[in-house]
Coordinates of N, CA and C in Angstrom, one line a residue:
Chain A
X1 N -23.1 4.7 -14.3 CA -22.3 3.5 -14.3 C -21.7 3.3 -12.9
X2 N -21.1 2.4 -12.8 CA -20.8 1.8 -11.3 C -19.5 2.7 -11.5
X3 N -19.3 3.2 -10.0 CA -18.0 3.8 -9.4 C -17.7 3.7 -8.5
X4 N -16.5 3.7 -8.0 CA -15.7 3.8 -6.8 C -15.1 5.0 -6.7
X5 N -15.2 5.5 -5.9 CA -13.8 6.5 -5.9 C -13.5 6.9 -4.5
X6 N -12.0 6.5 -4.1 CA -11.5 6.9 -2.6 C -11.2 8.4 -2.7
X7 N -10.7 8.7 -1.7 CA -10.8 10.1 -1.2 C -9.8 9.8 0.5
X8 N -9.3 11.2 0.6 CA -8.6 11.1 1.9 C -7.4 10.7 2.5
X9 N -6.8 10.4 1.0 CA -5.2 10.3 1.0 C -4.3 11.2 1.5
X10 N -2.9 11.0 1.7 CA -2.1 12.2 1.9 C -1.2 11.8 3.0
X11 N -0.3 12.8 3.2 CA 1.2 12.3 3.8 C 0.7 12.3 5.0
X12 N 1.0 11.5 5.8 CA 0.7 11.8 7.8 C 2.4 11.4 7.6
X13 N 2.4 11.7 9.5 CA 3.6 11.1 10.6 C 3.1 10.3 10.6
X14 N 4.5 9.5 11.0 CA 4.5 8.2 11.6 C 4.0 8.4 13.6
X15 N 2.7 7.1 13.3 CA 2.2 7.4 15.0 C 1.0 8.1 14.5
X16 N 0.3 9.0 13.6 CA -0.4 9.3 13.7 C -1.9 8.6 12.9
X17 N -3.0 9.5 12.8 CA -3.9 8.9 12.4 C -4.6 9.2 11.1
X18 N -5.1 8.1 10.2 CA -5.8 8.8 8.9 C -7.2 8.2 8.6
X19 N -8.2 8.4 8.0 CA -9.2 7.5 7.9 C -9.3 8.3 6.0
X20 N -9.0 6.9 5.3 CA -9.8 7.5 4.2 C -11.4 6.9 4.0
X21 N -11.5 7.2 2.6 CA -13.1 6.8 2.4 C -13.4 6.2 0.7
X22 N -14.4 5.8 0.6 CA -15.0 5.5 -0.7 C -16.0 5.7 -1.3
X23 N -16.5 6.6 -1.9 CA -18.2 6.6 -2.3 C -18.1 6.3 -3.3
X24 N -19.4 5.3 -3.4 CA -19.4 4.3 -4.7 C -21.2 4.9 -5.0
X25 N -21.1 5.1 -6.3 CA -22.9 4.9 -7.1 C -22.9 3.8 -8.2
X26 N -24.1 4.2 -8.7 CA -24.2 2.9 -10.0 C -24.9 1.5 -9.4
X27 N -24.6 1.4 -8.4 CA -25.6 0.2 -7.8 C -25.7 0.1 -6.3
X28 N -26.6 -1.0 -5.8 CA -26.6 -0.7 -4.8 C -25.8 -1.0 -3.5
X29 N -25.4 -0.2 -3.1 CA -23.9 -0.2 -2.1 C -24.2 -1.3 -0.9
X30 N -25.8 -1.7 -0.5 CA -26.2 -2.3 1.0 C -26.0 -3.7 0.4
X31 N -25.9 -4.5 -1.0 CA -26.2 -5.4 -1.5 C -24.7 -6.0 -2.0
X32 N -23.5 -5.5 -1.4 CA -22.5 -5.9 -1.5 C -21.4 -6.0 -0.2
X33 N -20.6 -7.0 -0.1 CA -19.3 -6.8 1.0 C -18.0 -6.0 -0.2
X34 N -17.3 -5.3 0.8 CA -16.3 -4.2 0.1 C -15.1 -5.1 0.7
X35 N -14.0 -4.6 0.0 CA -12.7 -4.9 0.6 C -11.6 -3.8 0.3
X36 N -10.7 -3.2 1.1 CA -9.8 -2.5 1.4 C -8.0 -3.5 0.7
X37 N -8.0 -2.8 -0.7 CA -6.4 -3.8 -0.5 C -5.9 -2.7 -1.2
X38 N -3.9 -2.5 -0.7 CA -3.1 -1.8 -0.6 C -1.9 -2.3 -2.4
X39 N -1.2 -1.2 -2.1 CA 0.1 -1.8 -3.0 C 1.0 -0.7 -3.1
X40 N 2.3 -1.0 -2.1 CA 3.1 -0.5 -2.2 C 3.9 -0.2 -3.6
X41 N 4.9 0.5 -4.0 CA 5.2 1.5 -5.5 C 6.1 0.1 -5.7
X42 N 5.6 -0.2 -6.8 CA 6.6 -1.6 -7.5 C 6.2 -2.5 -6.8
X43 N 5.5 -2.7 -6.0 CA 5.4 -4.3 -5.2 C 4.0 -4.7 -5.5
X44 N 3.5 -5.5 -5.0 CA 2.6 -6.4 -5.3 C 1.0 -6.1 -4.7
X45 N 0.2 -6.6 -4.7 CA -1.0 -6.1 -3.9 C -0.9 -6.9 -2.8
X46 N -1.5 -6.2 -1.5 CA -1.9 -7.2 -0.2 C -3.1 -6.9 0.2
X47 N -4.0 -7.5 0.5 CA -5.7 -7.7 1.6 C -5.4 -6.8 2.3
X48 N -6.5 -5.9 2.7 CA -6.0 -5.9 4.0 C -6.9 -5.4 5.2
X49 N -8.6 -5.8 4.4 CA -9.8 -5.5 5.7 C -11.0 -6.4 4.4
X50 N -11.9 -6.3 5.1 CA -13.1 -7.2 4.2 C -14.4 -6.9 5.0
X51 N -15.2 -6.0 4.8 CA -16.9 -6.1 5.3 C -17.8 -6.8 4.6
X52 N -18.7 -7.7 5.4 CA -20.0 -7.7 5.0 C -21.3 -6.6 4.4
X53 N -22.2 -6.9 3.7 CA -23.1 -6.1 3.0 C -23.6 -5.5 4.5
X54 N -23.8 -6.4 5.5 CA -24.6 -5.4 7.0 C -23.5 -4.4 7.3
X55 N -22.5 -4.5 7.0 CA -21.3 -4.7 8.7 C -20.8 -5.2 9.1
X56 N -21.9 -5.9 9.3 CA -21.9 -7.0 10.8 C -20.7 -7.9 11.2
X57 N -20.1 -8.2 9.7 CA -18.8 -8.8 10.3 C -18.1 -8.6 9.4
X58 N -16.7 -8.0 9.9 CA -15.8 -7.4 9.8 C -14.2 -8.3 9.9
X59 N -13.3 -8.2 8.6 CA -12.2 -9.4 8.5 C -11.0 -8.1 8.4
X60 N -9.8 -8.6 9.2 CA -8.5 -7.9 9.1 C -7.2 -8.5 8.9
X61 N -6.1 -8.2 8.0 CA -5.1 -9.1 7.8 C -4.3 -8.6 8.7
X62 N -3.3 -9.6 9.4 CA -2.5 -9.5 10.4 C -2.0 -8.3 10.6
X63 N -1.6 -7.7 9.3 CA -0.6 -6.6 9.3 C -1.2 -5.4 9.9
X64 N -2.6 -5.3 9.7 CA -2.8 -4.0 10.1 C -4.0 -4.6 11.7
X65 N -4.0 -5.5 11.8 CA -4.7 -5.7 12.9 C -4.6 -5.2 14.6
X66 N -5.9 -4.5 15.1 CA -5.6 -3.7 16.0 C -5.1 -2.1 15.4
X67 N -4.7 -2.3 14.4 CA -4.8 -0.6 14.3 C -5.7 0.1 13.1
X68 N -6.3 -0.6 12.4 CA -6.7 -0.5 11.0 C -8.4 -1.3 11.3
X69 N -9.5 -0.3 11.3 CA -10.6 -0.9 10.9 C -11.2 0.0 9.5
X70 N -12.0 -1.8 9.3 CA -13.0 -0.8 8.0 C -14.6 -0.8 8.4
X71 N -15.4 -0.1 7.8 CA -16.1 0.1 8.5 C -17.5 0.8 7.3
X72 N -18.4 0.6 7.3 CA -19.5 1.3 6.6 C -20.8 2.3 7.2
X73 N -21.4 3.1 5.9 CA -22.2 3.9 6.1 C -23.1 3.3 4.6
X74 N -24.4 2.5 5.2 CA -25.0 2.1 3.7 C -25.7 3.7 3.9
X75 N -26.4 4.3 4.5 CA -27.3 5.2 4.7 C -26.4 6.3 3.6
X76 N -25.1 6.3 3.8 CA -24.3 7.0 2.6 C -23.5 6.9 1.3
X77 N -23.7 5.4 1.6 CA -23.2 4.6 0.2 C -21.5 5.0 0.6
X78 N -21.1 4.9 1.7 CA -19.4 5.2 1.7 C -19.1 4.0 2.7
X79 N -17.6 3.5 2.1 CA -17.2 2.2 2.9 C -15.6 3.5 3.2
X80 N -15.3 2.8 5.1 CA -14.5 4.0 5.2 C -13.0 2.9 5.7
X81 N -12.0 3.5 6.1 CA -10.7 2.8 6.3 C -10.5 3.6 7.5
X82 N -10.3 2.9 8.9 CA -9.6 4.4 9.9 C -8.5 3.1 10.1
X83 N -7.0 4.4 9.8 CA -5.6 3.8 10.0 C -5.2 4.5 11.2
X84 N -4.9 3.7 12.5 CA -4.3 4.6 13.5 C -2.9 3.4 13.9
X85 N -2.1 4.3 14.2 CA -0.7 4.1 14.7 C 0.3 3.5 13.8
X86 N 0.3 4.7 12.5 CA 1.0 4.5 11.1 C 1.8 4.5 11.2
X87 N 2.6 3.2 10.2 CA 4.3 3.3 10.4 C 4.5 3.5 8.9
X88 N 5.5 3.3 8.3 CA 6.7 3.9 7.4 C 5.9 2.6 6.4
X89 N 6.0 1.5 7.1 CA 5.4 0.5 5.8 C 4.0 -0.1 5.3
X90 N 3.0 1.3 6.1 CA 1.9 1.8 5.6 C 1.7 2.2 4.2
X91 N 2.7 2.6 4.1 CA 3.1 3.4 2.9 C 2.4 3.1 1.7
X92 N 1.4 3.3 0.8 CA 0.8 2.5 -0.3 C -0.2 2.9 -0.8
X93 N -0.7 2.8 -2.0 CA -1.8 3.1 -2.8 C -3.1 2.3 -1.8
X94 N -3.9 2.7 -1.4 CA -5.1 1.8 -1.1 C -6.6 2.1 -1.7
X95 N -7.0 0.9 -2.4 CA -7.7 0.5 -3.5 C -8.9 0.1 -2.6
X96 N -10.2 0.5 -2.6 CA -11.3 0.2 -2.6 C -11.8 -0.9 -3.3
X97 N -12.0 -2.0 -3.3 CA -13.1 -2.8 -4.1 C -14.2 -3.4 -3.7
X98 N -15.1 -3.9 -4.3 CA -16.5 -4.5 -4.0 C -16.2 -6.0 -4.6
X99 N -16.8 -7.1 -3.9 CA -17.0 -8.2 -3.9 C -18.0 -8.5 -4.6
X100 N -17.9 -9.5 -5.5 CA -19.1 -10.2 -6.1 C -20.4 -10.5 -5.7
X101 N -20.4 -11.0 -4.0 CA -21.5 -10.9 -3.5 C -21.8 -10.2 -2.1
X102 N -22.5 -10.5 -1.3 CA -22.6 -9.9 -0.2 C -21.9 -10.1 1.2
X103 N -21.7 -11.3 1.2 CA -20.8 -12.0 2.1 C -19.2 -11.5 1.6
X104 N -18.3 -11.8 2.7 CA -16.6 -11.1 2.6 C -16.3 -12.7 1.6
X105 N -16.7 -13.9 1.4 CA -15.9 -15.1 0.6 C -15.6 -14.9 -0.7
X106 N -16.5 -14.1 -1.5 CA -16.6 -13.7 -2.6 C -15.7 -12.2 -3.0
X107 N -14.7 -12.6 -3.7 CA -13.3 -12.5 -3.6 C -13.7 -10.4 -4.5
X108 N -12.9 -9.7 -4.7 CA -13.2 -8.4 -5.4 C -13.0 -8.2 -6.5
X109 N -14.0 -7.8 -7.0 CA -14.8 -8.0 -8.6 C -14.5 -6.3 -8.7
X110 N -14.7 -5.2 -8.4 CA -14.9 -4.0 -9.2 C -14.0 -3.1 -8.1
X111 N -12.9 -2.6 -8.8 CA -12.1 -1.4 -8.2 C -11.9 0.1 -8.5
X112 N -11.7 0.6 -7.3 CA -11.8 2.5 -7.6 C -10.3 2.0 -8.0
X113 N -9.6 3.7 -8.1 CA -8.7 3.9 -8.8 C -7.6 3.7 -7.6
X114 N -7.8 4.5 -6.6 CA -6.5 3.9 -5.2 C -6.7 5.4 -5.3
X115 N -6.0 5.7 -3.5 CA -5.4 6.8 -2.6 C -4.6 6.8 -2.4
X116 N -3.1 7.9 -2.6 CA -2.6 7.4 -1.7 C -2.2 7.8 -0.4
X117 N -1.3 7.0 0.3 CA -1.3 7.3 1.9 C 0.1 7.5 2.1
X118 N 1.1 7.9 1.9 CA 2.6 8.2 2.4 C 2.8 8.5 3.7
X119 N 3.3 7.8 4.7 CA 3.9 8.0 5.9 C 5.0 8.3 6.1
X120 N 5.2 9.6 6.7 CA 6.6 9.6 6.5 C 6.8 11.0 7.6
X121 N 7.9 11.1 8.4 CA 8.5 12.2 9.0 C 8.5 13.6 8.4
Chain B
X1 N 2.0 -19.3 8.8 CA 1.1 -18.2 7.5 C 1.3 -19.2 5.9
X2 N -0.1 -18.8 5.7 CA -0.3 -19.3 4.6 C 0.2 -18.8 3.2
X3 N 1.0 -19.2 2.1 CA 1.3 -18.1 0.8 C 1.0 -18.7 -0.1
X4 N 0.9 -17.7 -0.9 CA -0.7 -18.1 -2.4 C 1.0 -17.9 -3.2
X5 N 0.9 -18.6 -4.2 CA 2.2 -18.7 -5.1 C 2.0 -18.6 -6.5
X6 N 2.7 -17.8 -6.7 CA 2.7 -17.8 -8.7 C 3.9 -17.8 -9.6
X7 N 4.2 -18.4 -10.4 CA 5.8 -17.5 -11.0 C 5.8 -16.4 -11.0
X8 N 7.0 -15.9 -10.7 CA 7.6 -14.8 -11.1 C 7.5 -14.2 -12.7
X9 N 7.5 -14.5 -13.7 CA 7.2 -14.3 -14.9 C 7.5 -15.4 -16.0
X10 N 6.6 -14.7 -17.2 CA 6.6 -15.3 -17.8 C 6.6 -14.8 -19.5
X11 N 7.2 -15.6 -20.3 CA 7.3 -15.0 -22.0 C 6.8 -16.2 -22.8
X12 N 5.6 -14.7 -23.6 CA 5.3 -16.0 -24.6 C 5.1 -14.8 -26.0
X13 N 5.4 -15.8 -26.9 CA 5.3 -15.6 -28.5 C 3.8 -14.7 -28.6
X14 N 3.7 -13.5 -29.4 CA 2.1 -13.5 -29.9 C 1.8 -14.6 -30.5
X15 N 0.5 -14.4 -30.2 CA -0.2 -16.2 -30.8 C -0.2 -17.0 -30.0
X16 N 0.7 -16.9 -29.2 CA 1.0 -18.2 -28.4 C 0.0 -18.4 -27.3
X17 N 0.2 -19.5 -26.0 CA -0.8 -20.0 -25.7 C 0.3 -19.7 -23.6
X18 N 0.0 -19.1 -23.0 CA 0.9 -19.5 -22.1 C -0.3 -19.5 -20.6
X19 N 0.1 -20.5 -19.8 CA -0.9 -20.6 -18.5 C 0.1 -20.7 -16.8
X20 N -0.5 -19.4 -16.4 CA -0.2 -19.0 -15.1 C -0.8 -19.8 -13.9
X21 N 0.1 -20.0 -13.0 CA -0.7 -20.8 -11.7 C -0.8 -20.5 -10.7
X22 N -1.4 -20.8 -9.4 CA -2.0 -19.8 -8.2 C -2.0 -20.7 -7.2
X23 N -0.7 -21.4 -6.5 CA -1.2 -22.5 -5.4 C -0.8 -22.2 -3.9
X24 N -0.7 -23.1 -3.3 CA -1.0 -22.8 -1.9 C 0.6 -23.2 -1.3
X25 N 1.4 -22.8 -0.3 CA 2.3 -22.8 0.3 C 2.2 -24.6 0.8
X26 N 0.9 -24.9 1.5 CA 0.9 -26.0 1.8 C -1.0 -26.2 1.9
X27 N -1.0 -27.6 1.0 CA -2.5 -27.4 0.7 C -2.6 -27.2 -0.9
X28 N -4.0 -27.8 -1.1 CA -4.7 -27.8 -2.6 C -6.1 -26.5 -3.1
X29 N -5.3 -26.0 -3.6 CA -6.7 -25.2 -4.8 C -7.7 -25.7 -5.0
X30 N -8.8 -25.2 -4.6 CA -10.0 -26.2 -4.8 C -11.3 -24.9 -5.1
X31 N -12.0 -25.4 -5.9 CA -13.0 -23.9 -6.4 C -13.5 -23.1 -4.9
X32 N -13.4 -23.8 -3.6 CA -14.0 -23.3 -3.0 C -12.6 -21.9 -2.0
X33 N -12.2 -21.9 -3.0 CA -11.2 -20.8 -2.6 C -11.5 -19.8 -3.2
X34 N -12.3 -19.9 -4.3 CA -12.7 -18.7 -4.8 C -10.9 -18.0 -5.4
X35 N -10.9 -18.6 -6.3 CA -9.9 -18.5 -7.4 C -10.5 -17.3 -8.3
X36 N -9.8 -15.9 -8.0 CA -9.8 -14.5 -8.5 C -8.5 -14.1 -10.0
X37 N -8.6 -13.7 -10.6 CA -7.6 -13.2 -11.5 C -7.2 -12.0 -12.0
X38 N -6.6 -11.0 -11.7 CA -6.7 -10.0 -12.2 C -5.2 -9.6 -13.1
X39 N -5.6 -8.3 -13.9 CA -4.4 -8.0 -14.9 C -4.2 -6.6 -14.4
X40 N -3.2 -6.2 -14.1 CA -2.6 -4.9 -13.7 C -1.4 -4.3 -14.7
X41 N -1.8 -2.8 -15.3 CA -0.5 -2.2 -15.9 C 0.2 -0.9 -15.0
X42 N 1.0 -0.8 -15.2 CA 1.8 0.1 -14.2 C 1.0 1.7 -14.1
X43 N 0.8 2.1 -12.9 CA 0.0 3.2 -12.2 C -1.3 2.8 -12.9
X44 N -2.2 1.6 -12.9 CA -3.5 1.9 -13.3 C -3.6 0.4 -12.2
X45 N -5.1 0.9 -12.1 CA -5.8 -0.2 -10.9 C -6.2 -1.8 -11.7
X46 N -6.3 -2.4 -10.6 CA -6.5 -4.3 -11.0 C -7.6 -3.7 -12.1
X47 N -7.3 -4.7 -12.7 CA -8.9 -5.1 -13.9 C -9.5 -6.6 -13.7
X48 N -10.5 -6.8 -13.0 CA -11.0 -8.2 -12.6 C -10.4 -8.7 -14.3
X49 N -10.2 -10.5 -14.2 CA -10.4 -11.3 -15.6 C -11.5 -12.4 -15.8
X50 N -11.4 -13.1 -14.3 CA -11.5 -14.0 -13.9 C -12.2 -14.0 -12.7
X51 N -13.2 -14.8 -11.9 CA -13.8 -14.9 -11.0 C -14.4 -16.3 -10.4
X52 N -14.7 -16.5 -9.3 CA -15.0 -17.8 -9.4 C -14.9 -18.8 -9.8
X53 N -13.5 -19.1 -9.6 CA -12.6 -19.8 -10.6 C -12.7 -19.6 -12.4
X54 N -13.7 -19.6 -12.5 CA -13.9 -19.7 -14.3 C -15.0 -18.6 -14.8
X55 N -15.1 -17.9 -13.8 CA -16.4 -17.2 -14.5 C -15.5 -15.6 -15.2
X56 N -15.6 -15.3 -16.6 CA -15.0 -13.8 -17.4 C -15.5 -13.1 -17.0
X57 N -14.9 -12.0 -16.5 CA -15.7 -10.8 -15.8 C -16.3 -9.4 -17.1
X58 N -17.1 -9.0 -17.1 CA -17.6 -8.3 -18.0 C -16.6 -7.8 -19.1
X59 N -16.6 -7.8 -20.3 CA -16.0 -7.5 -21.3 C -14.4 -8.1 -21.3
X60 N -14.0 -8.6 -20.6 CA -13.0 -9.5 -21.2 C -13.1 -10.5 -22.2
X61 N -11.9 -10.7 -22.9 CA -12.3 -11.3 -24.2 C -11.9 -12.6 -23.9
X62 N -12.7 -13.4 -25.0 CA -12.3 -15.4 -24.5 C -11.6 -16.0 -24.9
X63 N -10.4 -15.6 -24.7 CA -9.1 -15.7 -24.7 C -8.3 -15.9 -23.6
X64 N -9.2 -15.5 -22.6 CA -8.6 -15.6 -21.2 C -9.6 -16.6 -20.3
X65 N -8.9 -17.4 -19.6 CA -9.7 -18.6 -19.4 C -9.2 -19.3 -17.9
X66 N -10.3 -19.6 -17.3 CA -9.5 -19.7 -16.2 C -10.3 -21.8 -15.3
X67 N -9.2 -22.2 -14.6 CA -9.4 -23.6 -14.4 C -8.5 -24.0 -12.8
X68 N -9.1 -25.4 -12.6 CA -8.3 -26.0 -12.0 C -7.5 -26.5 -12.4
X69 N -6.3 -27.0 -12.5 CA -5.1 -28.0 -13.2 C -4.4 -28.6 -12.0
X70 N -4.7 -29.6 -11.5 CA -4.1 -30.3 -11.0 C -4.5 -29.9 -9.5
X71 N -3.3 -29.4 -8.2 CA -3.6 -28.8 -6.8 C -3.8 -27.3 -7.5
X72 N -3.8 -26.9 -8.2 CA -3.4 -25.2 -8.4 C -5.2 -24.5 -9.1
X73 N -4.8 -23.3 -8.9 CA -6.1 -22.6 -10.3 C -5.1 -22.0 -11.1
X74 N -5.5 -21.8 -12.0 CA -4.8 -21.6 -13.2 C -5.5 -20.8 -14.5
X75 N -5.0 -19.6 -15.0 CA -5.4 -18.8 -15.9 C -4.5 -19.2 -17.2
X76 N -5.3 -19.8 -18.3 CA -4.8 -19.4 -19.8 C -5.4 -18.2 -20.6
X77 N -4.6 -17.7 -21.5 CA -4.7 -17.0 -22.5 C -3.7 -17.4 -23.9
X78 N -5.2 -17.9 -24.6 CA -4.6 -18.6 -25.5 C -4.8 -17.1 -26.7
X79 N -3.7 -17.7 -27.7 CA -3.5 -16.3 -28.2 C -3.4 -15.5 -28.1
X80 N -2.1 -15.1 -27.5 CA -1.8 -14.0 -27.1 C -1.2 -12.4 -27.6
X81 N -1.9 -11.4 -27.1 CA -1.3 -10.1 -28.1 C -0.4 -9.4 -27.1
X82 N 0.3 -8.8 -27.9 CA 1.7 -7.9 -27.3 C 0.6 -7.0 -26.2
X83 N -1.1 -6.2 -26.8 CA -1.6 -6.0 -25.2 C -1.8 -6.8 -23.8
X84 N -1.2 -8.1 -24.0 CA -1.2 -8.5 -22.8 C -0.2 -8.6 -22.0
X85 N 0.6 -7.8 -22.3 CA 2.0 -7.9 -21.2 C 1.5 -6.9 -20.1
X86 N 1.7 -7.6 -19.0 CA 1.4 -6.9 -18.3 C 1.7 -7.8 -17.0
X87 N 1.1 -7.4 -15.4 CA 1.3 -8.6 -14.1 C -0.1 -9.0 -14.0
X88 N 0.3 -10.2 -13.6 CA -1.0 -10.9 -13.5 C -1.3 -11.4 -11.8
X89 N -2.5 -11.1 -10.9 CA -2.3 -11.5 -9.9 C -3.7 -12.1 -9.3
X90 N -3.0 -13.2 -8.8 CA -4.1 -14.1 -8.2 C -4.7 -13.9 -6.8
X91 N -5.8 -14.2 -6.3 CA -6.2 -14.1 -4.6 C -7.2 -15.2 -4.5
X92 N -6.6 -16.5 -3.4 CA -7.5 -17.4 -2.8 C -8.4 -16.6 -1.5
X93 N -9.7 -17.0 -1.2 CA -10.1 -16.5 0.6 C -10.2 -17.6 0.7
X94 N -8.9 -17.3 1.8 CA -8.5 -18.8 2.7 C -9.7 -19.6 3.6
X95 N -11.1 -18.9 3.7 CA -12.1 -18.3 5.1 C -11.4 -17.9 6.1
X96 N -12.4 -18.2 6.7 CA -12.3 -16.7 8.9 C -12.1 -15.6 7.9
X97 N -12.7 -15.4 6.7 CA -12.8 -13.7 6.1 C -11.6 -13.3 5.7
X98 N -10.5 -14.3 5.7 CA -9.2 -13.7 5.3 C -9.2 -14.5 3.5
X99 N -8.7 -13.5 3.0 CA -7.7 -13.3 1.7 C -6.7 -13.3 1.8
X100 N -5.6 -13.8 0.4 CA -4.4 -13.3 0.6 C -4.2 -13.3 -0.8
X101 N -3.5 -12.3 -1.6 CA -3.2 -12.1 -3.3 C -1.7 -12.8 -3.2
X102 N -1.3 -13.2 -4.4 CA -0.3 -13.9 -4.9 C 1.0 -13.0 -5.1
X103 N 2.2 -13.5 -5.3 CA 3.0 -12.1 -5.7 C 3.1 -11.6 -7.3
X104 N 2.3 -12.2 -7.8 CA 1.7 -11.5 -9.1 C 3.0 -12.4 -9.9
X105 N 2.7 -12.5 -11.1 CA 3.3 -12.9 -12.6 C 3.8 -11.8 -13.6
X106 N 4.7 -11.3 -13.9 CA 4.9 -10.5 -15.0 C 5.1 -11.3 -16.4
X107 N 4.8 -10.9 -16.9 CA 4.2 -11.4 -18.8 C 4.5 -10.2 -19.9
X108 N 5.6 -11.3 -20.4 CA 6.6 -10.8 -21.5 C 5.8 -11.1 -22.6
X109 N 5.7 -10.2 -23.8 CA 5.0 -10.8 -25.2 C 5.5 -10.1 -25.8
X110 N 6.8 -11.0 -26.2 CA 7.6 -10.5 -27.6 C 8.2 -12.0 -28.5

């Protein structure tokens, strides 16, 4: 059956660096664009990265732009997250999902369960 | 900056018929926004409803229904059961690859 599942959560400093991950089976991972979205404890969801099925082009929401890329391995079926220069309102579950189609337009149809990421001193 | 807007919540009778909306800070809803729906309960992940403006995503039941109405997209669920309390949240892609999700709807069913 189709899966997601992230991996690589956990408490960093603030300032420092984390990269989680996603390995997904059940279908085929080169034949979709992924998206990265967060949600802070009681708040709401935010976007917050978007790949194409290549790679090739790669979308970031302001908040984490310049410090936050996403990035893929089809050869391993894992879409990854590298977070550098974390602050305090990093803070949040972050949810793996896959897109409907292959392109980033096609909004996220199937979700892992979330990681999470706590920043904190 | 653009903001995707929803109510804040909402109460409806079981049985009853209640419809949530999804619009644009400034600007019209239009299918090519790719009007998304999802239903979230507390510590568990989104559950797609809705997709492409109107398309039910696997095993949802048709009872949940999703449209244009007017500038906005807009999810009904007609008939509603005490399992659908829960938040409801919407996401336009604005394009240039950006998204942006709504601040979600909470839904009372008592």
């Amino acid at each position: 059956q189709v899966q997601l599942v992230e991996s690589g959560g956990g408490v960093v400093q603030p300032g420092r660096s984390l990269r989680v991950s996603c390995a997904v089976s059940g279908f085929t991972f080169s034949d979709y664009a992924f998206h990265w979205v967060r949600q802070t404890s009681g708040k709401g969801l935010e976007w917050v990265a978007a790949i194409a099925y290549d790679g090739n082009s790669k979308y970031h929401a302001d908040s984490v732009k310049g410090r936050f890329t996403i990035s893929r391995d089809n050869s391993k079926n894992t879409l990854y997250l590298q977070m550098n220069s974390l602050r305090a309102e990093d803070t949040a579950v972050y949810y793996c999902a896959r897109s409907y189609g292959a392109l980033v337009g096609p909004t996220p149809t199937v979700w892992g369960q979330g990681t999470l990421v706590t920043v904190s001193s | 900056q653009t903001v995707v807007t929803q109510e804040p919540s909402f109460s409806v009778s079981p049985g009853g018929t209640v419809t949530f909306t999804c619009g644009l800070s400034s600007g019209s809803v239009s299918t090519s926004f790719n009007p998304t729906w999802y239903q979230q309960t507390p510590g568990q992940a989104p559950r797609t409803l809705i997709y492409s403006t109107n398309t039910r995503s696997s095993g949802v039941p048709d009872r949940f229904s999703g449209s244009i109405l007017g500038n906005k997209a807009a999810l009904t669920i007609t008939g509603a059961q005490t399992d659908d309390e829960s938040d409801y949240y919407c996401v336009l892609y604005l394009g240039s690859g950006i998204s942006v999700f709504g601040g979600g709807t909470k839904l009372t069913v008592l």
